[in-house]
Coordinates of C-alpha atoms and ligand atoms in Angstrom, one line a residue:
M28 CA -4.3 13.3 -64.0
S29 CA -1.7 10.7 -64.3
Y30 CA -1.3 8.1 -66.8
L31 CA 0.0 5.7 -64.5
D32 CA -3.6 5.8 -62.6
C33 CA -4.6 3.9 -65.4
D34 CA -4.1 0.3 -65.8
L35 CA -2.6 -1.5 -68.9
E36 CA -5.8 -1.5 -70.5
E37 CA -7.1 1.7 -69.8
L38 CA -3.8 2.9 -70.9
R39 CA -3.9 1.1 -74.0
Q40 CA -7.8 2.4 -75.1
K41 CA -6.6 5.9 -74.7
I42 CA -4.0 5.4 -77.2
V43 CA -5.9 3.5 -79.6
S44 CA -8.9 6.0 -79.4
R45 CA -6.2 8.6 -80.0
E46 CA -6.9 10.4 -76.8
V47 CA -3.0 10.3 -76.3
S48 CA -0.4 9.1 -78.6
A49 CA 2.0 6.3 -78.1
R50 CA 4.7 8.7 -78.8
E51 CA 3.6 11.2 -76.0
I52 CA 3.4 8.3 -73.5
V53 CA 6.8 6.8 -74.8
A54 CA 8.4 10.3 -74.6
R55 CA 7.0 10.6 -71.0
A56 CA 8.7 7.2 -69.8
L57 CA 12.0 8.1 -71.3
D58 CA 12.0 11.5 -69.7
A59 CA 11.3 10.0 -66.6
A60 CA 13.9 7.5 -67.1
E61 CA 16.5 9.9 -67.9
K62 CA 16.0 12.3 -65.4
L63 CA 15.6 10.1 -62.6
N64 CA 18.6 7.8 -63.5
E65 CA 20.9 10.5 -61.9
T66 CA 19.5 9.5 -58.5
L67 CA 18.6 5.7 -59.0
N68 CA 20.9 4.3 -61.4
A69 CA 18.1 2.2 -62.4
F70 CA 18.9 1.8 -66.3
L71 CA 22.2 0.8 -68.1
A72 CA 21.0 2.1 -71.2
I73 CA 18.0 4.0 -72.5
D74 CA 17.0 3.4 -76.0
R75 CA 15.2 6.9 -76.8
R76 CA 15.8 6.8 -80.6
G77 CA 14.5 3.0 -80.9
A78 CA 11.9 3.5 -78.4
E79 CA 10.4 6.8 -80.4
A80 CA 10.9 5.3 -83.6
R81 CA 8.6 2.3 -82.5
A82 CA 6.0 4.5 -80.9
A83 CA 5.7 6.6 -84.3
E84 CA 5.4 3.3 -86.3
L85 CA 2.3 2.1 -83.7
D86 CA 0.5 5.6 -84.1
Q87 CA 1.1 5.5 -87.6
S88 CA -0.2 1.8 -87.8
L89 CA -3.5 3.2 -86.1
G90 CA -6.6 2.4 -88.4
K91 CA -4.7 0.4 -91.0
L92 CA -4.3 -3.0 -89.1
P93 CA -7.5 -5.0 -88.3
A94 CA -6.4 -5.3 -84.6
T95 CA -4.0 -3.8 -82.2
G96 CA -2.0 -5.9 -79.5
P97 CA -2.9 -6.1 -76.3
L98 CA 0.2 -3.9 -75.1
F99 CA -0.3 -1.4 -77.9
G100 CA 2.1 1.5 -77.0
I101 CA 2.9 0.6 -73.4
P102 CA 6.3 1.5 -72.6
I103 CA 8.4 -1.2 -70.8
A104 CA 11.7 -1.8 -69.2
I105 CA 14.0 -5.1 -69.4
K106 CA 16.7 -6.3 -67.0
D107 CA 19.8 -6.4 -68.6
N108 CA 20.1 -10.1 -68.9
I109 CA 17.8 -10.5 -71.2
C110 CA 18.1 -10.3 -75.0
V111 CA 17.1 -7.8 -76.9
H112 CA 18.0 -7.4 -80.3
G113 CA 19.7 -3.9 -81.2
L114 CA 20.5 -3.1 -77.2
Q115 CA 23.3 -4.0 -75.0
T116 CA 23.1 -7.1 -72.8
S117 CA 26.0 -6.8 -69.9
C118 CA 24.3 -8.7 -67.2
G119 CA 25.5 -5.9 -64.9
S120 CA 29.0 -7.4 -65.6
R121 CA 32.2 -6.1 -67.3
I122 CA 32.8 -9.3 -69.2
L123 CA 30.0 -8.9 -71.5
G124 CA 30.5 -5.1 -71.5
D125 CA 28.7 -4.0 -74.3
Y126 CA 27.5 -7.1 -76.0
H127 CA 24.8 -6.7 -78.4
P128 CA 23.0 -10.0 -79.0
P129 CA 21.7 -10.4 -82.5
Y130 CA 18.4 -11.5 -81.6
D131 CA 15.4 -11.1 -79.1
A132 CA 14.6 -13.4 -76.3
T133 CA 11.2 -15.1 -77.0
A134 CA 9.6 -13.2 -74.1
I135 CA 10.7 -10.1 -76.0
E136 CA 9.3 -10.8 -79.4
R137 CA 6.2 -11.5 -78.0
L138 CA 6.1 -8.4 -75.8
R139 CA 7.1 -6.7 -79.0
A140 CA 4.1 -8.4 -81.2
A141 CA 1.8 -7.3 -78.4
G142 CA 2.8 -3.7 -79.5
A143 CA 4.9 -3.0 -76.0
V144 CA 7.9 -0.5 -76.5
I145 CA 11.1 -1.1 -74.7
I146 CA 12.2 1.8 -73.4
G147 CA 15.8 0.5 -72.0
K148 CA 17.8 -2.1 -70.0
T149 CA 18.0 -2.1 -66.5
N150 CA 20.7 -2.4 -64.1
C151 CA 21.2 -5.6 -62.0
D152 CA 23.5 -7.9 -59.9
E153 CA 26.3 -9.2 -61.8
F154 CA 24.8 -12.1 -63.7
A155 CA 21.6 -12.1 -61.4
M156 CA 23.9 -13.1 -58.5
G157 CA 22.9 -10.9 -55.2
S158 CA 20.1 -9.6 -53.3
S159 CA 20.9 -5.7 -53.4
N160 CA 21.8 -4.9 -56.7
E161 CA 25.2 -4.0 -55.1
N162 CA 27.1 -6.5 -57.1
S163 CA 26.5 -4.8 -60.3
A164 CA 29.6 -3.8 -62.3
Y165 CA 28.1 -0.3 -63.2
G166 CA 27.3 0.7 -59.5
P167 CA 24.3 -0.1 -57.2
V168 CA 20.7 0.8 -57.7
R169 CA 19.2 3.2 -55.0
N170 CA 15.8 2.6 -53.5
P171 CA 13.0 5.2 -54.7
W172 CA 11.8 5.1 -51.0
D173 CA 14.9 5.9 -49.8
I174 CA 17.9 6.3 -51.5
E175 CA 20.4 5.2 -48.9
R176 CA 19.0 1.9 -49.1
V177 CA 19.0 -0.7 -51.4
P178 CA 16.4 -1.8 -53.6
G179 CA 16.7 -5.6 -53.4
G180 CA 18.1 -7.5 -56.0
S181 CA 19.1 -8.8 -58.4
S182 CA 16.4 -6.9 -60.8
G183 CA 16.8 -4.1 -58.6
G184 CA 16.7 -1.9 -61.6
S185 CA 13.7 -3.0 -62.9
A186 CA 12.1 -3.1 -59.2
A187 CA 13.0 0.6 -58.9
A188 CA 11.9 1.5 -62.5
V189 CA 8.3 0.5 -61.6
A190 CA 8.2 1.7 -58.0
A191 CA 9.4 5.2 -59.3
R192 CA 6.7 5.4 -62.2
I193 CA 9.0 5.4 -64.8
V194 CA 7.3 2.6 -66.3
P195 CA 4.2 0.4 -65.5
I196 CA 5.7 -2.8 -66.3
A197 CA 9.3 -4.4 -66.3
L198 CA 10.7 -8.0 -66.7
G199 CA 13.3 -9.5 -64.4
S200 CA 14.8 -12.7 -63.7
D201 CA 14.1 -15.0 -61.0
T202 CA 16.5 -17.6 -59.9
G203 CA 16.2 -17.4 -55.9
G204 CA 14.0 -14.7 -55.4
S205 CA 15.3 -12.0 -57.5
V206 CA 12.1 -10.5 -58.4
R207 CA 9.8 -11.2 -55.4
Q208 CA 12.3 -9.8 -53.1
P209 CA 13.2 -6.6 -55.1
A210 CA 9.4 -6.2 -55.5
A211 CA 8.8 -6.3 -51.7
L212 CA 11.5 -3.8 -50.9
C213 CA 10.5 -1.4 -53.6
G214 CA 6.6 -1.8 -52.9
I215 CA 5.4 -3.3 -56.0
I216 CA 4.0 -6.7 -57.3
G217 CA 6.5 -9.5 -58.5
L218 CA 5.4 -12.6 -60.0
K219 CA 7.7 -15.7 -60.5
P220 CA 5.8 -18.2 -62.9
T221 CA 6.2 -21.8 -62.4
Y222 CA 9.5 -23.3 -64.1
G223 CA 8.5 -23.7 -67.8
R224 CA 5.8 -21.2 -68.0
I225 CA 7.8 -18.4 -69.7
S226 CA 10.4 -19.3 -72.1
R227 CA 14.1 -19.0 -71.1
Y228 CA 15.4 -18.5 -74.5
G229 CA 17.6 -15.3 -74.6
L230 CA 17.3 -15.0 -70.8
V231 CA 21.2 -15.3 -70.1
A232 CA 21.4 -18.5 -67.9
F233 CA 22.5 -18.4 -64.2
G234 CA 21.1 -21.6 -62.5
S235 CA 19.3 -23.2 -65.2
S236 CA 17.0 -25.4 -63.3
L237 CA 15.9 -22.4 -61.2
D238 CA 15.9 -19.4 -63.5
Q239 CA 12.4 -18.1 -64.8
I240 CA 11.8 -14.7 -66.2
G241 CA 9.6 -12.8 -63.9
I242 CA 7.0 -9.8 -64.2
F243 CA 6.8 -6.2 -62.2
G244 CA 3.9 -4.1 -62.1
L245 CA 2.0 -1.7 -60.0
R246 CA -0.9 -3.9 -59.9
A247 CA -2.2 -7.5 -60.3
R248 CA -4.4 -7.0 -63.1
D249 CA -1.7 -5.6 -65.5
V250 CA 0.9 -8.3 -64.4
A251 CA -1.5 -10.9 -65.3
K252 CA -2.1 -9.2 -68.7
V253 CA 1.6 -9.4 -69.4
L254 CA 1.9 -12.9 -68.4
S255 CA -0.7 -13.8 -70.7
V256 CA 1.2 -12.5 -73.4
I257 CA 4.6 -13.9 -72.6
A258 CA 3.7 -17.3 -71.3
G259 CA 3.7 -20.5 -73.1
R260 CA 5.3 -23.3 -75.2
D261 CA 8.5 -22.0 -77.1
P262 CA 10.2 -24.4 -79.4
H263 CA 13.4 -22.7 -78.6
D264 CA 13.2 -23.7 -75.0
A265 CA 12.6 -27.3 -74.2
T266 CA 11.6 -27.1 -70.8
T267 CA 8.4 -24.7 -71.7
A268 CA 5.8 -26.9 -71.3
D269 CA 2.7 -27.1 -73.6
V270 CA 0.0 -26.2 -70.6
A271 CA -2.6 -23.6 -72.1
V272 CA -2.2 -20.3 -71.2
P273 CA -5.5 -18.8 -70.0
D274 CA -6.6 -14.8 -69.9
Y275 CA -5.3 -14.4 -66.4
A276 CA -6.8 -10.9 -66.3
A277 CA -10.2 -12.1 -67.4
Q278 CA -10.0 -14.7 -64.5
L279 CA -9.5 -12.0 -61.5
V280 CA -12.3 -11.7 -58.7
P281 CA -12.4 -9.2 -55.9
D282 CA -12.4 -12.0 -53.0
A283 CA -10.7 -15.0 -51.9
K284 CA -13.9 -17.0 -51.1
G285 CA -13.3 -21.1 -51.3
V286 CA -9.6 -20.4 -51.3
R287 CA -7.7 -22.5 -48.5
L288 CA -4.6 -20.3 -47.6
G289 CA -2.0 -22.2 -45.6
V290 CA 0.3 -20.7 -43.0
P291 CA 3.8 -22.2 -42.3
R292 CA 4.0 -20.8 -38.9
A293 CA 7.5 -22.3 -38.3
L294 CA 8.9 -19.6 -40.9
F295 CA 7.6 -16.8 -38.9
G296 CA 10.1 -17.4 -36.0
E297 CA 13.7 -16.6 -35.7
G298 CA 15.5 -13.9 -37.8
L299 CA 11.9 -12.1 -38.9
D300 CA 11.7 -8.4 -38.4
P301 CA 8.9 -8.0 -35.9
E302 CA 7.3 -5.3 -38.2
V303 CA 7.4 -7.6 -41.3
R304 CA 5.7 -10.6 -39.1
R305 CA 3.2 -8.3 -38.1
A306 CA 2.2 -6.8 -41.5
V307 CA 2.1 -10.6 -43.0
E308 CA -0.3 -11.5 -39.8
G309 CA -2.1 -8.7 -40.8
A310 CA -2.6 -9.8 -44.3
I311 CA -3.3 -13.2 -43.0
E312 CA -6.5 -11.6 -41.4
A313 CA -7.2 -9.7 -44.3
Y314 CA -7.6 -12.9 -46.4
R315 CA -9.8 -14.2 -43.6
D316 CA -12.1 -11.4 -44.2
L317 CA -12.0 -11.7 -47.8
G318 CA -13.6 -15.2 -47.5
A319 CA -10.4 -17.3 -47.6
E320 CA -10.0 -20.6 -45.2
I321 CA -7.0 -20.1 -43.0
V322 CA -5.0 -23.5 -42.3
E323 CA -1.7 -24.6 -40.8
V324 CA 0.7 -26.2 -42.8
E325 CA 4.1 -27.6 -42.2
L326 CA 7.3 -27.4 -44.6
P327 CA 9.8 -29.2 -42.5
H328 CA 12.7 -29.3 -44.9
A329 CA 12.3 -25.6 -45.5
K330 CA 15.2 -25.2 -42.9
Y331 CA 17.9 -26.2 -45.5
S332 CA 16.6 -24.6 -48.5
I333 CA 19.6 -21.7 -48.2
A334 CA 22.2 -24.2 -48.1
C335 CA 20.5 -26.4 -50.9
Y336 CA 19.7 -23.4 -52.8
Y337 CA 23.4 -22.0 -52.7
I338 CA 25.0 -25.7 -53.8
I339 CA 22.5 -26.3 -56.7
A340 CA 22.7 -22.4 -57.9
T341 CA 26.5 -22.2 -57.8
A342 CA 27.3 -25.6 -59.4
E343 CA 25.1 -24.5 -62.2
A344 CA 26.1 -21.3 -62.4
S345 CA 30.2 -22.5 -62.6
S346 CA 29.1 -24.7 -65.6
N347 CA 27.2 -21.7 -67.4
L348 CA 29.8 -19.4 -66.6
A349 CA 32.7 -21.3 -68.4
R350 CA 31.4 -19.9 -71.6
Y351 CA 32.9 -16.4 -71.1
D352 CA 36.3 -17.1 -72.1
G353 CA 37.4 -13.8 -74.0
V354 CA 36.9 -15.8 -77.4
R355 CA 33.2 -15.7 -78.0
Y356 CA 31.5 -12.7 -76.2
G357 CA 32.3 -9.3 -75.1
F358 CA 35.6 -8.4 -73.1
R359 CA 39.0 -9.7 -73.9
A360 CA 42.0 -9.0 -71.6
E361 CA 44.8 -7.7 -74.0
E362 CA 48.1 -8.4 -72.4
A363 CA 48.3 -12.3 -72.5
D364 CA 50.9 -13.7 -74.8
E365 CA 49.4 -17.6 -74.7
L366 CA 45.8 -18.7 -74.9
I367 CA 45.3 -20.0 -71.2
E368 CA 46.7 -16.7 -69.9
M369 CA 44.2 -15.1 -72.1
Y370 CA 41.4 -17.0 -70.3
R371 CA 42.7 -16.5 -67.2
R372 CA 43.4 -12.6 -67.4
T373 CA 39.9 -12.0 -69.1
R374 CA 38.0 -14.0 -66.7
D375 CA 40.0 -12.4 -63.6
Q376 CA 39.4 -8.9 -64.8
G377 CA 36.2 -9.6 -66.3
F378 CA 33.8 -11.0 -63.3
G379 CA 33.4 -9.5 -60.0
A380 CA 33.9 -10.8 -56.5
E381 CA 30.8 -12.6 -55.9
V382 CA 30.6 -14.1 -59.3
K383 CA 34.1 -15.5 -58.6
R384 CA 33.1 -16.5 -55.1
R385 CA 30.2 -18.6 -56.6
I386 CA 32.4 -20.1 -59.4
M387 CA 34.5 -21.4 -57.0
L388 CA 31.9 -22.8 -54.6
G389 CA 30.2 -24.2 -57.8
T390 CA 33.4 -25.9 -58.8
F391 CA 34.2 -27.1 -55.4
V392 CA 30.7 -28.9 -54.8
L393 CA 31.3 -30.6 -58.3
S394 CA 34.4 -31.8 -57.8
S395 CA 35.2 -35.5 -57.6
G396 CA 35.1 -36.5 -53.9
Y397 CA 32.8 -33.7 -52.8
Y398 CA 30.0 -34.0 -55.4
E399 CA 28.5 -37.0 -53.3
A400 CA 28.9 -35.2 -50.0
Y401 CA 27.5 -31.8 -51.4
Y402 CA 25.9 -31.7 -54.8
R403 CA 24.2 -34.8 -54.6
K404 CA 22.8 -34.3 -51.2
A405 CA 21.5 -31.1 -52.4
Q406 CA 19.5 -32.7 -54.8
Q407 CA 18.0 -35.1 -52.5
V408 CA 17.1 -32.4 -50.1
R409 CA 15.6 -30.5 -53.2
T410 CA 13.5 -33.5 -53.8
L411 CA 12.2 -33.5 -50.2
I412 CA 11.6 -29.8 -50.4
R413 CA 9.4 -30.5 -53.5
E414 CA 7.5 -33.2 -51.5
D415 CA 6.8 -30.8 -48.7
F416 CA 4.8 -28.7 -51.0
H417 CA 3.0 -31.5 -52.7
R418 CA 2.0 -32.5 -49.1
A419 CA 1.2 -29.2 -48.1
F420 CA -0.9 -28.5 -51.1
A421 CA -3.1 -31.5 -50.6
R422 CA -4.5 -29.1 -47.4
C423 CA -4.3 -25.8 -49.0
D424 CA -4.5 -23.9 -52.4
A425 CA -1.8 -21.3 -51.7
I426 CA 0.8 -20.6 -48.7
I427 CA 1.5 -17.4 -47.4
T428 CA 5.0 -16.1 -46.0
P429 CA 6.9 -12.9 -45.7
T430 CA 8.8 -12.3 -48.8
S431 CA 12.0 -10.9 -47.2
P432 CA 12.6 -10.9 -43.4
T433 CA 13.2 -7.3 -43.5
P434 CA 12.6 -4.1 -45.1
A435 CA 15.0 -2.6 -47.5
F436 CA 18.3 -2.5 -45.8
L437 CA 21.1 0.4 -46.1
L438 CA 23.5 0.3 -48.7
G439 CA 26.8 -1.2 -47.7
E440 CA 25.0 -2.9 -44.7
K441 CA 25.8 -6.5 -45.8
T442 CA 28.5 -6.2 -48.4
D443 CA 31.2 -7.7 -45.9
D444 CA 28.8 -10.7 -44.9
P445 CA 27.9 -12.9 -47.9
L446 CA 26.5 -15.1 -45.3
K447 CA 24.1 -12.5 -44.1
M448 CA 23.3 -11.4 -47.8
Y449 CA 22.4 -14.9 -48.8
L450 CA 19.8 -15.2 -45.7
S451 CA 17.7 -12.3 -47.6
D452 CA 16.7 -15.3 -49.8
V453 CA 15.3 -17.6 -46.9
Y454 CA 11.6 -17.2 -47.9
T455 CA 12.2 -16.9 -51.9
C456 CA 14.6 -19.4 -53.0
I457 CA 12.8 -22.7 -51.5
V458 CA 10.0 -21.7 -54.3
N459 CA 12.5 -22.0 -57.3
L460 CA 14.0 -25.3 -55.8
A461 CA 10.5 -26.5 -56.0
G462 CA 9.7 -24.9 -59.5
I463 CA 6.4 -23.5 -58.3
P464 CA 5.0 -20.0 -58.9
G465 CA 5.3 -17.2 -56.4
I466 CA 4.2 -13.6 -56.0
S467 CA 5.3 -11.0 -53.6
V468 CA 2.5 -8.3 -52.9
P469 CA 2.9 -5.1 -51.0
C470 CA 1.1 -5.5 -47.7
G471 CA 2.0 -2.4 -45.8
L472 CA 4.9 0.0 -44.7
S473 CA 7.1 -0.3 -41.8
S474 CA 7.2 2.6 -39.0
S475 CA 10.0 4.2 -41.0
G476 CA 8.0 4.3 -44.0
L477 CA 9.5 1.4 -46.0
P478 CA 7.5 -1.1 -47.8
I479 CA 6.8 -4.7 -46.6
G480 CA 5.9 -7.5 -48.9
M481 CA 4.2 -10.9 -48.8
Q482 CA 4.8 -13.7 -50.7
L483 CA 2.0 -16.1 -52.0
V484 CA 3.0 -19.5 -53.4
S485 CA 0.8 -22.0 -55.2
R486 CA 0.8 -25.6 -57.1
H487 CA 2.6 -25.9 -60.5
W488 CA 0.7 -24.0 -63.2
D489 CA -1.5 -22.2 -60.7
E490 CA -0.5 -18.6 -61.3
S491 CA -4.4 -17.8 -61.5
T492 CA -4.7 -18.4 -57.8
L493 CA -1.8 -16.2 -57.1
L494 CA -3.0 -13.3 -59.1
R495 CA -6.4 -13.6 -57.7
L496 CA -5.2 -13.2 -54.1
A497 CA -3.1 -10.2 -55.2
H498 CA -5.9 -8.7 -57.0
A499 CA -8.4 -9.4 -53.9
Y500 CA -5.9 -8.0 -51.4
E501 CA -4.8 -5.0 -53.5
L502 CA -8.6 -3.7 -54.1
A503 CA -9.2 -4.3 -50.3
H504 CA -5.8 -3.0 -49.0
P505 CA -4.4 -0.6 -51.7
L506 CA -0.9 0.8 -50.8
T507 CA -1.4 4.5 -51.4
A508 CA 1.6 6.1 -50.5
R509 CA 3.9 6.6 -53.1
P510 CA 8.2 6.6 -52.9
P511 CA 9.7 10.2 -52.4
V512 CA 11.6 9.7 -55.6
A513 CA 9.0 9.2 -58.3
A514 CA 7.8 10.3 -61.8
N515 CA 4.2 11.4 -62.1
W516 CA 3.2 11.0 -65.8
Ligands
LIG628 N1 19.8 -13.5 -54.2 C1 19.8 -14.8 -55.0 C2 21.3 -15.2 -55.2 O1 22.0 -14.4 -55.1 C3 18.7 -14.7 -55.9 C4 19.1 -14.2 -57.2 C5 18.3 -14.5 -58.4 O2 17.0 -14.9 -57.8 N2 18.8 -14.3 -59.7 O3 21.5 -16.1 -55.9

């Protein structure tokens, strides 16, 4: 039997009842991570010593503490742009190199307090900029379903680690789709919560008004459980809101009765792979069978979302990345004889091509003379997009779209054409612009056996509806196939 056939609660029960030790579970995850890394390159750091020590500590604490945490003994992987004390945080970049943050991100602190064991840091596109994981300075991640293909990005390492059954749960970050799109391409669940739901303290900033930590898992119930642990107000992040955090897992029901599901038909047209369209249309019918009422909705400004996103995200990135100057963190170029030259060389050698492209774009759209035409205009369009959703949610409780216009593409297929790569985010980045929550759920396989994902989005703070819909679908239509490259522990 595989322990990964258990959900997190069942696994935790086995550990606290001493049917299996936390050490054994964690050792299995570590073994799988090490073994599969040669093929997948999903991890940039594997913390065998730290994870084994923590697991032993948990085993020893059993029976001594009055209560055990909700994630007691569960092995977890963390994207390498989230600070974990004692481990590197490279953001997939040379410029941070082996930067070791002296503190834990709030989400990490909460995971640890719940008993989770961090086994390592996962590969990602440099500073989370990308849709294929090919922008990592440490080589691309490979998709466990077909190692010639990308896992999606930018949180490709976390998605591949869960899809390959190395860990049952991983954290990523989502600025324009970086959790949902790789979840879709790897056949797992990926949740991006409402902006302000999970603290960004300790998440390295890319586009601060868009960034959220997100959760990958094999089941909606597991994702729900982890969300209840890490969500909520944090005095270290003023954008977290004081909205109560429910026990999301306890709220799950196996149907969609009473839910009005909106379908924006106009988004099912040009550029959408016919197999993806068919799979998502099948899911709409499945929801009808589960009791949902299907309604048509319109998002008239959706067509501007890519343009709007790539102006706002690059503007914010150009400002956030100004701090990497060779003085405060990580890498410094050696050969310079004066300060400005040192900054220039450090940034030239430390950043990869995509990051430089974004810094230039962002600096351009913020420069005097262009600010009004681009940045300000994009902010106005962002408001129109939010209003589109507001109007749509007067008629429905959730909206369904594809997550990605195509299944996983080949490594190298889009690297020469940034615009084509940016179009991978057409369904996802609009959700970050509106600040609402979104989830990707597997909804079938293509004829060549690649996973397809659907995206569900809902009102601010209504993660419950998304998790409920994901749960109901997954019970009725489980994805039983497994990727050829996968551990089985
Ligand atoms: N692919 C998008 C980008 O490159 C989204 C990235 C993200 O969500 N971090 O900007």
